[in-house]
Each structure stands twice: as structure tokens, then as C-alpha cells.
Amino acid sequence: MRQVILIIGGNVGDRMALLSEAKSKLMFKIGQLKDKSAVYETQAWGGKSKGDYLNQILIFETDFEAEYILDIALKVEKELGRERDVKWGNRTMDIDILYFGEEIINKPNLIVPHPYISERRFVLVPLEEVLPDFVHPKFHLTNKELLRKCTDSCNVIKVQ
């Protein structure tokens, strides 16, 4: 069994219902949900979307490979109305693989650990909540240390 850490989130539609539906679909398709963060409301990151996001970290145990998890994530996004027309644009659901155990994966369609973890408070705040001492396999810093060093100034507010 491997541990896969995902972040799910969106800023369009009934955001809380979409988070719940995404979590249910992922539980059915990839493995046992071991832990989750609170839900956080965050400002849009990247400059192209309008409206605040709800985000949540999910930690699963799975027997599947990372590429399969990515395929499932993309299918769930699409099932929940995701349209990929603008990079960092509005979305009903976004699902990213943050970590896949301690593996480093560098393929054309998948980079793990996620390349922007250290730059995004909306990722690091909930990661620090559930995995403060997990060591980033490339940076050799814990999630807690990455959050302390992060220069992103976006508000990240716990809502549930």
C-alpha cells in the first residue's frame, strides 16, 4: 500500500457539495481515505480565476500507481463539470497529486511532488494541519518548514 496525498478544490458552483462528491468518487475509485484536512477558503492563485476557492487535503492508501491515480483524478474532474479552457482559470473541481509516498516522479504528464507546493499557502496550510512533519522528498524540508518559508500572501481561512 502506498500513501497518496491529494488536494481537491474549486471556485464554481456549489463548492462544498462538489468537494463532498469528489471525495466520495475518489474513495470509491482509488482506495481508503486515511485522513483529511479541514476545508479552507482561499483566494484565487495564478491570476486568471474569479471567486474564492474551497480546498481540502485528502490522504489515501492505495495499491494503484501514480499514473492511474492521475487518470482517475482527471475523470472525476470531468464528471464534476471541469472544463480545461484557461490555465489557472475558474473550475468546478481541480484534483492534484501533491505527494505519492516519498517518490519523485518526473514524466511529461505527471510531476510529483507537485512543483508548486512550496509556493502556495492554500496547499501548505492544510498540509501542515494533517502532515506537519512529512518531509518533501526533493527539498528535504517538512511541510511545516515549507509553510514558514512560503512568501505567498493569499488568505487561507478554515471554514469547516
Tab-separated table of C-alpha atoms in Angstrom:
chain	number	residue	atom	x	y	z
A	1	MET	CA	0.000	0.000	0.000
A	2	ARG	CA	1.154	3.499	-0.814
A	3	GLN	CA	0.119	6.831	0.581
A	4	VAL	CA	-1.128	9.382	-1.942
A	5	ILE	CA	-1.821	12.971	-0.867
A	6	LEU	CA	-4.257	14.935	-2.992
A	7	ILE	CA	-5.633	18.436	-2.867
A	8	ILE	CA	-9.133	18.978	-4.181
A	9	GLY	CA	-10.821	22.314	-4.741
A	10	GLY	CA	-12.929	24.560	-6.884
A	11	ASN	CA	-14.462	28.003	-7.151
A	12	VAL	CA	-17.551	27.425	-9.337
A	13	GLY	CA	-20.941	26.004	-8.388
A	14	ASP	CA	-21.880	24.566	-5.004
A	15	ARG	CA	-18.272	24.322	-3.857
A	16	MET	CA	-18.933	22.345	-0.656
A	17	ALA	CA	-21.175	19.809	-2.424
A	18	LEU	CA	-18.591	19.379	-5.181
A	19	LEU	CA	-15.838	18.740	-2.600
A	20	SER	CA	-18.002	16.096	-0.964
A	21	GLU	CA	-18.840	14.447	-4.285
A	22	ALA	CA	-15.197	14.443	-5.388
A	23	LYS	CA	-14.145	12.873	-2.087
A	24	SER	CA	-16.797	10.132	-2.438
A	25	LYS	CA	-15.829	9.337	-6.025
A	26	LEU	CA	-12.130	9.186	-5.138
A	27	MET	CA	-12.794	6.914	-2.154
A	28	PHE	CA	-14.700	4.534	-4.413
A	29	LYS	CA	-12.056	4.508	-7.149
A	30	ILE	CA	-8.596	4.733	-5.577
A	31	GLY	CA	-8.518	3.464	-2.023
A	32	GLN	CA	-9.145	4.035	1.641
A	33	LEU	CA	-9.338	7.598	2.922
A	34	LYS	CA	-6.963	7.708	5.900
A	35	ASP	CA	-7.173	11.380	6.821
A	36	LYS	CA	-8.339	14.749	5.576
A	37	SER	CA	-7.774	18.372	6.424
A	38	ALA	CA	-10.404	20.898	7.279
A	39	VAL	CA	-11.938	22.739	4.336
A	40	TYR	CA	-10.264	26.074	3.642
A	41	GLU	CA	-11.455	29.070	1.673
A	42	THR	CA	-8.688	30.712	-0.277
A	43	GLN	CA	-8.142	33.485	-2.724
A	44	ALA	CA	-7.615	32.541	-6.354
A	45	TRP	CA	-3.967	31.838	-7.174
A	46	GLY	CA	-2.428	32.406	-10.577
A	47	GLY	CA	-4.418	35.451	-11.638
A	48	LYS	CA	-6.968	34.079	-14.133
A	49	SER	CA	-9.894	32.932	-11.998
A	50	LYS	CA	-12.567	34.925	-10.213
A	51	GLY	CA	-14.011	33.995	-6.864
A	52	ASP	CA	-12.622	32.239	-3.840
A	53	TYR	CA	-11.843	28.538	-3.769
A	54	LEU	CA	-12.656	25.849	-1.267
A	55	ASN	CA	-9.772	23.401	-0.867
A	56	GLN	CA	-9.126	20.266	1.139
A	57	ILE	CA	-6.262	17.792	1.509
A	58	LEU	CA	-7.120	14.079	1.270
A	59	ILE	CA	-4.762	11.277	2.284
A	60	PHE	CA	-5.428	7.866	0.782
A	61	GLU	CA	-3.853	4.453	0.982
A	62	THR	CA	-3.831	2.826	-2.431
A	63	ASP	CA	-2.494	-0.142	-4.338
A	64	PHE	CA	-2.514	1.810	-7.596
A	65	GLU	CA	0.314	3.545	-9.451
A	66	ALA	CA	0.527	7.338	-9.634
A	67	GLU	CA	-0.389	7.439	-13.333
A	68	TYR	CA	-3.605	5.549	-12.595
A	69	ILE	CA	-4.427	7.979	-9.775
A	70	LEU	CA	-3.869	10.875	-12.187
A	71	ASP	CA	-6.190	9.270	-14.743
A	72	ILE	CA	-8.904	8.807	-12.106
A	73	ALA	CA	-8.454	12.404	-10.884
A	74	LEU	CA	-8.898	13.765	-14.415
A	75	LYS	CA	-12.013	11.619	-14.929
A	76	VAL	CA	-13.537	12.786	-11.631
A	77	GLU	CA	-12.820	16.421	-12.536
A	78	LYS	CA	-14.617	15.928	-15.849
A	79	GLU	CA	-17.560	14.123	-14.209
A	80	LEU	CA	-17.941	17.156	-11.939
A	81	GLY	CA	-18.052	19.620	-14.835
A	82	ARG	CA	-14.401	20.650	-15.166
A	83	GLU	CA	-13.559	22.352	-18.441
A	84	ARG	CA	-9.882	22.891	-19.264
A	85	ASP	CA	-10.008	26.026	-21.383
A	86	VAL	CA	-7.857	28.519	-19.422
A	87	LYS	CA	-4.772	27.648	-17.353
A	88	TRP	CA	-5.430	28.564	-13.722
A	89	GLY	CA	-8.967	29.600	-14.693
A	90	ASN	CA	-12.306	29.020	-12.976
A	91	ARG	CA	-13.168	25.406	-12.250
A	92	THR	CA	-15.792	23.259	-10.618
A	93	MET	CA	-13.124	20.823	-9.456
A	94	ASP	CA	-9.357	20.564	-9.530
A	95	ILE	CA	-7.583	17.483	-8.176
A	96	ASP	CA	-3.807	17.483	-7.864
A	97	ILE	CA	-1.415	14.807	-6.643
A	98	LEU	CA	0.850	16.533	-4.130
A	99	TYR	CA	2.855	13.560	-2.895
A	100	PHE	CA	2.947	9.880	-3.795
A	101	GLY	CA	4.629	8.386	-0.776
A	102	GLU	CA	8.205	9.612	-0.867
A	103	GLU	CA	8.544	9.004	-4.594
A	104	ILE	CA	9.890	11.523	-7.070
A	105	ILE	CA	8.168	11.221	-10.446
A	106	ASN	CA	9.168	13.300	-13.450
A	107	LYS	CA	7.158	12.370	-16.530
A	108	PRO	CA	5.707	14.582	-19.264
A	109	ASN	CA	2.184	14.241	-17.845
A	110	LEU	CA	2.982	13.952	-14.126
A	111	ILE	CA	5.442	15.622	-11.762
A	112	VAL	CA	5.426	14.522	-8.119
A	113	PRO	CA	5.919	16.099	-5.652
A	114	HIS	CA	3.710	18.762	-7.183
A	115	PRO	CA	6.053	21.502	-8.450
A	116	TYR	CA	4.201	24.401	-6.769
A	117	ILE	CA	3.765	23.022	-3.237
A	118	SER	CA	6.325	25.362	-1.708
A	119	GLU	CA	4.803	28.453	-3.372
A	120	ARG	CA	1.163	28.054	-2.341
A	121	ARG	CA	-0.242	28.796	1.107
A	122	PHE	CA	-3.571	27.224	0.115
A	123	VAL	CA	-1.685	23.933	-0.215
A	124	LEU	CA	0.732	24.308	2.694
A	125	VAL	CA	-1.735	25.421	5.374
A	126	PRO	CA	-3.913	22.292	5.131
A	127	LEU	CA	-0.837	20.106	4.554
A	128	GLU	CA	0.692	21.463	7.751
A	129	GLU	CA	-2.561	20.623	9.550
A	130	VAL	CA	-2.533	16.912	8.611
A	131	LEU	CA	1.141	16.159	7.792
A	132	PRO	CA	3.292	18.805	9.510
A	133	ASP	CA	6.370	16.575	9.781
A	134	PHE	CA	6.210	14.931	6.354
A	135	VAL	CA	9.498	15.664	4.567
A	136	HIS	CA	9.329	16.890	0.983
A	137	PRO	CA	11.417	14.347	-0.961
A	138	LYS	CA	13.208	16.953	-3.092
A	139	PHE	CA	13.548	19.935	-0.741
A	140	HIS	CA	14.234	17.861	2.397
A	141	LEU	CA	12.061	20.212	4.465
A	142	THR	CA	8.913	19.364	6.388
A	143	ASN	CA	5.555	20.798	5.354
A	144	LYS	CA	5.737	22.946	8.496
A	145	GLU	CA	9.127	24.332	7.410
A	146	LEU	CA	7.903	24.904	3.844
A	147	LEU	CA	4.946	26.900	5.192
A	148	ARG	CA	7.238	29.070	7.340
A	149	LYS	CA	9.399	29.858	4.285
A	150	CYS	CA	6.493	30.437	1.881
A	151	THR	CA	6.232	34.012	0.576
A	152	ASP	CA	2.673	33.663	-0.780
A	153	SER	CA	0.420	36.190	0.964
A	154	CYS	CA	-3.007	34.778	-0.006
A	155	ASN	CA	-5.538	34.435	2.801
A	156	VAL	CA	-6.318	30.855	3.804
A	157	ILE	CA	-9.314	30.620	6.120
A	158	LYS	CA	-10.626	27.440	7.769
A	159	VAL	CA	-14.358	27.139	7.092
A	160	GLN	CA	-15.182	23.593	8.197
